[in-house]
mmCIF file of C-alpha atoms and ligand atoms in Angstrom:
data_model
loop_
_atom_site.group_PDB
_atom_site.id
_atom_site.type_symbol
_atom_site.label_atom_id
_atom_site.label_comp_id
_atom_site.label_asym_id
_atom_site.label_seq_id
_atom_site.Cartn_x
_atom_site.Cartn_y
_atom_site.Cartn_z
ATOM 1 C CA UNK A 134 169.845 209.938 36.243
ATOM 2 C CA UNK A 135 168.561 212.970 34.540
ATOM 3 C CA UNK A 136 165.468 214.128 35.137
ATOM 4 C CA UNK A 137 163.802 216.980 32.744
ATOM 5 C CA UNK A 138 160.467 218.976 32.703
ATOM 6 C CA UNK A 139 159.337 219.617 28.842
ATOM 7 C CA UNK A 140 156.599 220.827 27.170
ATOM 8 C CA UNK A 141 155.242 219.045 23.890
ATOM 9 C CA UNK A 142 152.566 218.382 21.943
ATOM 10 C CA UNK A 143 151.177 220.892 24.924
ATOM 11 C CA UNK A 144 151.521 219.990 27.520
ATOM 12 C CA UNK A 145 154.461 219.502 30.005
ATOM 13 C CA UNK A 146 155.484 216.449 31.262
ATOM 14 C CA UNK A 147 158.684 215.028 32.671
ATOM 15 C CA UNK A 148 161.316 212.271 31.620
ATOM 16 C CA UNK A 149 163.838 210.918 32.544
ATOM 17 C CA UNK A 150 166.653 211.806 29.583
ATOM 18 C CA UNK A 151 169.125 209.544 27.643
ATOM 19 C CA UNK A 152 171.519 209.103 25.384
ATOM 20 C CA UNK A 153 169.695 207.981 22.278
ATOM 21 C CA UNK A 154 173.516 206.893 21.185
ATOM 22 C CA UNK A 155 173.924 208.771 18.181
ATOM 23 C CA UNK A 156 177.115 209.183 18.218
ATOM 24 C CA UNK A 157 175.974 212.978 17.851
ATOM 25 C CA UNK A 158 177.611 215.217 21.157
ATOM 26 C CA UNK A 159 175.223 216.427 23.654
ATOM 27 C CA UNK A 160 177.457 219.966 23.159
ATOM 28 C CA UNK A 161 176.499 219.955 19.805
ATOM 29 C CA UNK A 162 173.950 221.994 19.589
ATOM 30 C CA UNK A 163 174.478 224.581 22.473
ATOM 31 C CA UNK A 164 171.273 223.662 24.263
ATOM 32 C CA UNK A 165 173.554 220.477 24.839
ATOM 33 C CA UNK A 166 170.073 218.165 23.656
ATOM 34 C CA UNK A 167 171.541 216.981 20.488
ATOM 35 C CA UNK A 168 171.942 213.594 20.541
ATOM 36 C CA UNK A 169 170.082 212.625 22.879
ATOM 37 C CA UNK A 170 166.361 211.429 24.150
ATOM 38 C CA UNK A 171 164.100 211.821 26.287
ATOM 39 C CA UNK A 172 161.483 209.202 28.331
ATOM 40 C CA UNK A 173 158.409 210.035 29.784
ATOM 41 C CA UNK A 174 157.906 210.742 33.239
ATOM 42 C CA UNK A 175 154.587 208.797 34.648
ATOM 43 C CA UNK A 176 153.427 212.444 36.795
ATOM 44 C CA UNK A 177 155.800 213.361 38.941
ATOM 45 C CA UNK A 178 159.110 212.036 39.898
ATOM 46 C CA UNK A 179 159.157 213.722 43.017
ATOM 47 C CA UNK A 180 157.747 210.887 45.355
ATOM 48 C CA UNK A 181 160.167 210.014 48.147
ATOM 49 C CA UNK A 182 161.274 205.614 47.825
ATOM 50 C CA UNK A 183 158.645 205.378 44.216
ATOM 51 C CA UNK A 184 160.571 203.906 42.439
ATOM 52 C CA UNK A 185 160.027 206.702 38.884
ATOM 53 C CA UNK A 186 157.689 205.252 36.838
ATOM 54 C CA UNK A 187 157.619 205.485 32.770
ATOM 55 C CA UNK A 188 154.455 205.735 30.823
ATOM 56 C CA UNK A 189 156.645 203.984 27.400
ATOM 57 C CA UNK A 190 156.289 207.514 25.178
ATOM 58 C CA UNK A 191 159.915 208.703 23.477
ATOM 59 C CA UNK A 192 160.680 211.804 22.677
ATOM 60 C CA UNK A 193 163.460 213.304 20.532
ATOM 61 C CA UNK A 194 165.731 215.912 22.797
ATOM 62 C CA UNK A 195 166.199 218.178 20.450
ATOM 63 C CA UNK A 196 162.121 217.624 19.506
ATOM 64 C CA UNK A 197 161.027 219.448 22.902
ATOM 65 C CA UNK A 198 160.881 222.863 24.574
ATOM 66 C CA UNK A 199 163.035 222.231 27.712
ATOM 67 C CA UNK A 200 161.412 224.225 30.371
ATOM 68 C CA UNK A 201 163.150 224.784 33.974
ATOM 69 C CA UNK A 202 163.670 220.747 35.710
ATOM 70 C CA UNK A 203 161.186 221.817 38.706
ATOM 71 C CA UNK A 204 159.121 225.211 38.933
ATOM 72 C CA UNK A 205 160.565 225.674 43.219
ATOM 73 C CA UNK A 206 158.167 227.161 45.328
ATOM 74 C CA UNK A 207 161.440 229.831 46.605
ATOM 75 C CA UNK A 208 165.512 229.708 45.475
ATOM 76 C CA UNK A 209 166.979 229.924 48.928
ATOM 77 C CA UNK A 210 170.784 231.351 48.056
ATOM 78 C CA UNK A 211 173.654 231.947 49.275
ATOM 79 C CA UNK A 212 176.033 234.888 48.864
ATOM 80 C CA UNK A 213 179.083 235.614 48.981
ATOM 81 C CA UNK A 214 180.362 231.286 49.345
ATOM 82 C CA UNK A 215 183.622 231.824 47.758
ATOM 83 C CA UNK A 216 186.346 233.894 48.831
ATOM 84 C CA UNK A 217 187.704 234.974 45.187
ATOM 85 C CA UNK A 218 184.602 236.454 44.746
ATOM 86 C CA UNK A 219 183.674 237.679 48.558
ATOM 87 C CA UNK A 220 187.054 239.810 47.773
ATOM 88 C CA UNK A 221 185.921 240.868 43.897
ATOM 89 C CA UNK A 222 183.296 242.403 45.671
ATOM 90 C CA UNK A 223 185.722 244.733 48.749
ATOM 91 C CA UNK A 224 184.297 242.195 51.425
ATOM 92 C CA UNK A 225 185.971 239.506 53.223
ATOM 93 C CA UNK A 226 184.310 235.870 53.219
ATOM 94 C CA UNK A 227 181.585 235.800 55.953
ATOM 95 C CA UNK A 228 181.710 233.727 58.536
ATOM 96 C CA UNK A 229 178.336 232.281 58.181
ATOM 97 C CA UNK A 230 176.516 231.721 55.831
ATOM 98 C CA UNK A 231 175.012 234.556 53.962
ATOM 99 C CA UNK A 232 171.377 233.033 52.994
ATOM 100 C CA UNK A 233 168.415 235.478 50.461
ATOM 101 C CA UNK A 234 165.242 234.952 48.148
ATOM 102 C CA UNK A 235 164.823 234.830 45.318
ATOM 103 C CA UNK A 236 160.142 235.125 43.654
ATOM 104 C CA UNK A 237 159.532 232.268 42.542
ATOM 105 C CA UNK A 238 158.679 233.792 39.517
ATOM 106 C CA UNK A 239 162.378 235.317 38.716
ATOM 107 C CA UNK A 240 162.329 231.684 37.161
ATOM 108 C CA UNK A 241 163.078 230.297 33.206
ATOM 109 C CA UNK A 242 164.559 227.812 31.839
ATOM 110 C CA UNK A 243 166.547 226.938 29.083
ATOM 111 C CA UNK A 244 167.004 229.054 26.294
ATOM 112 C CA UNK A 245 163.968 231.350 28.073
ATOM 113 C CA UNK A 246 165.376 234.727 27.514
ATOM 114 C CA UNK A 247 166.784 237.086 30.833
ATOM 115 C CA UNK A 248 164.978 240.112 30.036
ATOM 116 C CA UNK A 249 167.042 243.040 31.466
ATOM 117 C CA UNK A 250 164.878 245.705 33.601
ATOM 118 C CA UNK A 251 167.537 248.776 30.928
ATOM 119 C CA UNK A 252 165.002 251.629 32.575
ATOM 120 C CA UNK A 253 165.552 250.953 36.081
ATOM 121 C CA UNK A 254 169.874 249.314 36.039
ATOM 122 C CA UNK A 255 172.865 250.055 33.922
ATOM 123 C CA UNK A 256 173.967 246.557 35.222
ATOM 124 C CA UNK A 257 172.772 243.895 35.513
ATOM 125 C CA UNK A 258 175.268 241.034 35.866
ATOM 126 C CA UNK A 259 175.369 237.035 35.289
ATOM 127 C CA UNK A 260 176.459 234.529 38.305
ATOM 128 C CA UNK A 261 177.809 231.058 37.688
ATOM 129 C CA UNK A 262 175.639 229.047 40.191
ATOM 130 C CA UNK A 263 175.762 224.889 41.724
ATOM 131 C CA UNK A 264 171.832 225.331 43.223
ATOM 132 C CA UNK A 265 171.079 221.896 44.908
ATOM 133 C CA UNK A 266 167.301 220.079 45.178
ATOM 134 C CA UNK A 267 165.333 219.720 47.535
ATOM 135 C CA UNK A 268 163.110 216.461 46.443
ATOM 136 C CA UNK A 269 161.525 215.769 49.709
ATOM 137 C CA UNK A 270 159.160 218.654 52.414
ATOM 138 C CA UNK A 271 161.897 218.773 55.256
ATOM 139 C CA UNK A 272 162.744 220.697 57.904
ATOM 140 C CA UNK A 273 166.084 220.656 60.686
ATOM 141 C CA UNK A 274 167.721 219.258 58.483
ATOM 142 C CA UNK A 275 170.962 217.435 60.229
ATOM 143 C CA UNK A 276 174.212 216.922 58.269
ATOM 144 C CA UNK A 277 174.224 213.069 58.159
ATOM 145 C CA UNK A 278 170.046 213.773 57.102
ATOM 146 C CA UNK A 279 171.283 215.982 53.798
ATOM 147 C CA UNK A 280 171.632 213.066 51.087
ATOM 148 C CA UNK A 281 168.059 211.827 52.142
ATOM 149 C CA UNK A 282 166.810 215.503 51.243
ATOM 150 C CA UNK A 283 168.004 216.176 48.195
ATOM 151 C CA UNK A 284 167.446 215.386 45.026
ATOM 152 C CA UNK A 285 169.596 216.683 42.475
ATOM 153 C CA UNK A 286 171.940 219.361 41.334
ATOM 154 C CA UNK A 287 171.099 221.432 37.549
ATOM 155 C CA UNK A 288 172.773 224.575 36.583
ATOM 156 C CA UNK A 289 171.473 227.984 37.747
ATOM 157 C CA UNK A 290 172.633 231.876 36.844
ATOM 158 C CA UNK A 291 171.899 234.490 39.625
ATOM 159 C CA UNK A 292 171.674 237.183 37.475
ATOM 160 C CA UNK A 293 171.472 240.659 39.566
ATOM 161 C CA UNK A 294 171.390 243.968 38.936
ATOM 162 C CA UNK A 295 174.212 245.083 40.882
ATOM 163 C CA UNK A 296 174.195 248.495 40.838
ATOM 164 C CA UNK A 297 170.698 248.335 42.308
ATOM 165 C CA UNK A 298 171.611 246.063 45.321
ATOM 166 C CA UNK A 299 173.995 249.025 46.225
ATOM 167 C CA UNK A 300 171.807 250.648 46.613
ATOM 168 C CA UNK A 301 169.113 249.209 48.361
ATOM 169 C CA UNK A 302 170.759 247.556 51.151
ATOM 170 C CA UNK A 303 168.441 244.177 50.336
ATOM 171 C CA UNK A 304 168.493 242.742 48.088
ATOM 172 C CA UNK A 305 164.814 241.446 47.175
ATOM 173 C CA UNK A 306 165.531 244.643 44.238
ATOM 174 C CA UNK A 307 168.313 243.301 42.486
ATOM 175 C CA UNK A 308 168.667 239.846 42.363
ATOM 176 C CA UNK A 309 164.443 239.731 42.212
ATOM 177 C CA UNK A 310 163.371 241.286 38.126
ATOM 178 C CA UNK A 311 161.135 238.537 36.682
ATOM 179 C CA UNK A 312 163.784 235.901 33.920
ATOM 180 C CA UNK A 313 166.742 237.022 36.833
ATOM 181 C CA UNK A 314 167.091 232.526 38.346
ATOM 182 C CA UNK A 315 167.626 230.625 34.556
ATOM 183 C CA UNK A 316 167.870 227.061 36.429
ATOM 184 C CA UNK A 317 168.335 224.214 33.573
ATOM 185 C CA UNK A 318 169.399 222.136 31.546
ATOM 186 C CA UNK A 319 167.700 219.012 33.532
ATOM 187 C CA UNK A 320 168.492 217.407 37.301
ATOM 188 C CA UNK A 321 171.323 215.419 37.657
ATOM 189 C CA UNK A 322 170.308 213.013 39.989
ATOM 190 C CA UNK A 323 173.204 211.022 40.741
ATOM 191 C CA UNK A 324 176.581 214.398 40.985
ATOM 192 C CA UNK A 325 178.618 214.428 43.653
ATOM 193 C CA UNK A 326 178.519 218.019 43.927
ATOM 194 C CA UNK A 327 181.673 217.507 46.408
ATOM 195 C CA UNK A 328 184.875 219.273 43.179
ATOM 196 C CA UNK A 329 183.217 219.836 40.329
ATOM 197 C CA UNK A 330 183.978 221.895 37.386
ATOM 198 C CA UNK A 331 181.450 225.160 37.047
ATOM 199 C CA UNK A 332 182.479 227.482 33.605
ATOM 200 C CA UNK A 333 180.392 230.226 32.957
ATOM 201 C CA UNK A 334 181.218 231.925 29.704
ATOM 202 C CA UNK A 335 179.029 234.973 27.485
ATOM 203 C CA UNK A 336 179.287 234.881 23.501
ATOM 204 C CA UNK A 337 181.243 231.682 23.932
ATOM 205 C CA UNK A 338 183.946 233.521 26.401
ATOM 206 C CA UNK A 339 184.263 231.829 29.925
ATOM 207 C CA UNK A 340 184.327 234.919 32.452
ATOM 208 C CA UNK A 341 184.457 232.904 35.845
ATOM 209 C CA UNK A 342 185.526 229.019 35.890
ATOM 210 C CA UNK A 343 186.379 227.504 39.967
ATOM 211 C CA UNK A 344 185.840 224.110 41.292
ATOM 212 C CA UNK A 345 182.644 223.421 44.042
ATOM 213 C CA UNK A 346 185.423 222.412 46.159
ATOM 214 C CA UNK A 347 186.266 225.322 46.822
ATOM 215 C CA UNK A 348 183.342 226.662 48.044
ATOM 216 C CA UNK A 349 183.127 228.028 51.724
ATOM 217 C CA UNK A 350 180.660 226.677 53.262
ATOM 218 C CA UNK A 351 179.481 223.387 52.081
ATOM 219 C CA UNK A 352 176.957 221.578 50.482
ATOM 220 C CA UNK A 353 175.249 220.016 53.861
ATOM 221 C CA UNK A 354 177.027 222.923 55.905
ATOM 222 C CA UNK A 355 174.834 225.619 53.678
ATOM 223 C CA UNK A 356 171.162 222.348 54.002
ATOM 224 C CA UNK A 357 171.342 222.144 57.898
ATOM 225 C CA UNK A 358 171.423 226.425 57.993
ATOM 226 C CA UNK A 359 168.756 227.035 55.311
ATOM 227 C CA UNK A 360 166.256 224.193 56.548
ATOM 228 C CA UNK A 361 167.094 225.455 61.165
ATOM 229 C CA UNK A 362 165.048 228.575 58.963
ATOM 230 C CA UNK A 363 162.353 227.624 57.309
ATOM 231 C CA UNK A 364 161.087 224.810 55.576
ATOM 232 C CA UNK A 365 161.040 222.882 52.373
ATOM 233 C CA UNK A 366 159.088 221.700 50.158
ATOM 234 C CA UNK A 367 159.749 219.053 47.253
ATOM 235 C CA UNK A 368 161.083 220.678 44.181
ATOM 236 C CA UNK A 369 162.871 224.150 46.608
ATOM 237 C CA UNK A 370 165.975 225.066 44.821
ATOM 238 C CA UNK A 371 169.726 226.536 46.471
ATOM 239 C CA UNK A 372 171.290 227.739 44.521
ATOM 240 C CA UNK A 373 175.694 227.827 46.323
ATOM 241 C CA UNK A 374 176.964 231.360 45.140
ATOM 242 C CA UNK A 375 179.039 232.227 42.519
ATOM 243 C CA UNK A 376 182.710 231.798 41.877
ATOM 244 C CA UNK A 377 185.162 235.121 40.797
ATOM 245 C CA UNK A 378 184.888 236.632 37.115
ATOM 246 C CA UNK A 379 181.515 238.384 37.512
ATOM 247 C CA UNK A 380 179.895 241.030 34.700
ATOM 248 C CA UNK A 381 177.429 242.683 32.689
ATOM 249 C CA UNK A 382 175.014 240.992 30.175
ATOM 250 C CA UNK A 383 173.679 243.054 27.290
ATOM 251 C CA UNK A 384 171.362 242.522 24.427
ATOM 252 C CA UNK A 385 172.101 240.093 22.150
ATOM 253 C CA UNK A 386 174.892 238.562 24.935
ATOM 254 C CA UNK A 387 174.402 233.999 25.377
ATOM 255 C CA UNK A 388 175.452 234.004 28.668
ATOM 256 C CA UNK A 389 175.448 230.026 28.957
ATOM 257 C CA UNK A 390 176.214 228.170 32.242
ATOM 258 C CA UNK A 391 178.105 224.686 32.313
ATOM 259 C CA UNK A 392 178.975 221.959 35.491
ATOM 260 C CA UNK A 393 180.492 219.277 34.537
ATOM 261 C CA UNK A 394 178.780 216.291 35.530
ATOM 262 C CA UNK A 395 175.133 217.632 34.691
ATOM 263 C CA UNK A 396 175.516 220.430 31.620
ATOM 264 C CA UNK A 397 175.212 223.747 29.246
ATOM 265 C CA UNK A 398 172.189 226.318 30.387
ATOM 266 C CA UNK A 399 172.557 228.956 28.177
ATOM 267 C CA UNK A 400 169.896 232.043 28.103
ATOM 268 C CA UNK A 401 169.931 235.071 25.202
ATOM 269 C CA UNK A 402 169.965 238.364 26.383
ATOM 270 C CA UNK A 403 167.344 241.158 25.352
ATOM 271 C CA UNK A 404 166.347 244.460 27.095
ATOM 272 C CA UNK A 405 162.672 244.887 27.837
ATOM 273 C CA UNK A 406 160.477 247.777 27.206
HETATM 274 MG MG1 LIG B 243 174.593 234.976 43.966
#
């Protein structure tokens, strides 16, 4: 099931994304919504153990504005979790997961602009990543119970001011600017994340291409590790790390993170004033 959050008629709602069977390619319009309909959900879908209820209303996905599929209280992110990427940054993969936080205010949705703080940073990079969305409040989750706390998966871009990451030591500024965490286009609740292809492209040119099977620390390990530190709330997000191929974005670029089995998250890049 694909769960989207969207704005229609001046209201924000959740819905289930369905193929309307028009035969149009879902990737045809760049946002991946061509030929899709959205069945409105009553309330929100984060109700453990309860069936999702529909209102009966349906929208053409191309007629609504998709929003970030979730508004997390926090975004927990993992650094250097693909060996080749760790090496391209000049370091060895860490023995234990390397955790950092991105503020909730960095989250934007599909099509929203990534705003480069050009007056503060000379190099802003894309980082395509698989994102885990938590479905329930949890802490100290043992490995065997990790599937119970995961609501689904979405695409993420862990946008990073690379020069500030190096100069600050701490990563809060480099990773924390408004718009530095695009999420979407929706949450896929039935993905098997063990071996799916992740592709990041800029203006149609592929820059990153890797399977999630290359994660150094797998999702079960990351969830047990992170929840040993902090409580996760429904809708909280965990970014699983980026593969090799990171590179800069400039104003006018269109950056897309595609994950097989989920969809494509595309954002334009602009310079902030
Ligand atoms: Mg990252």
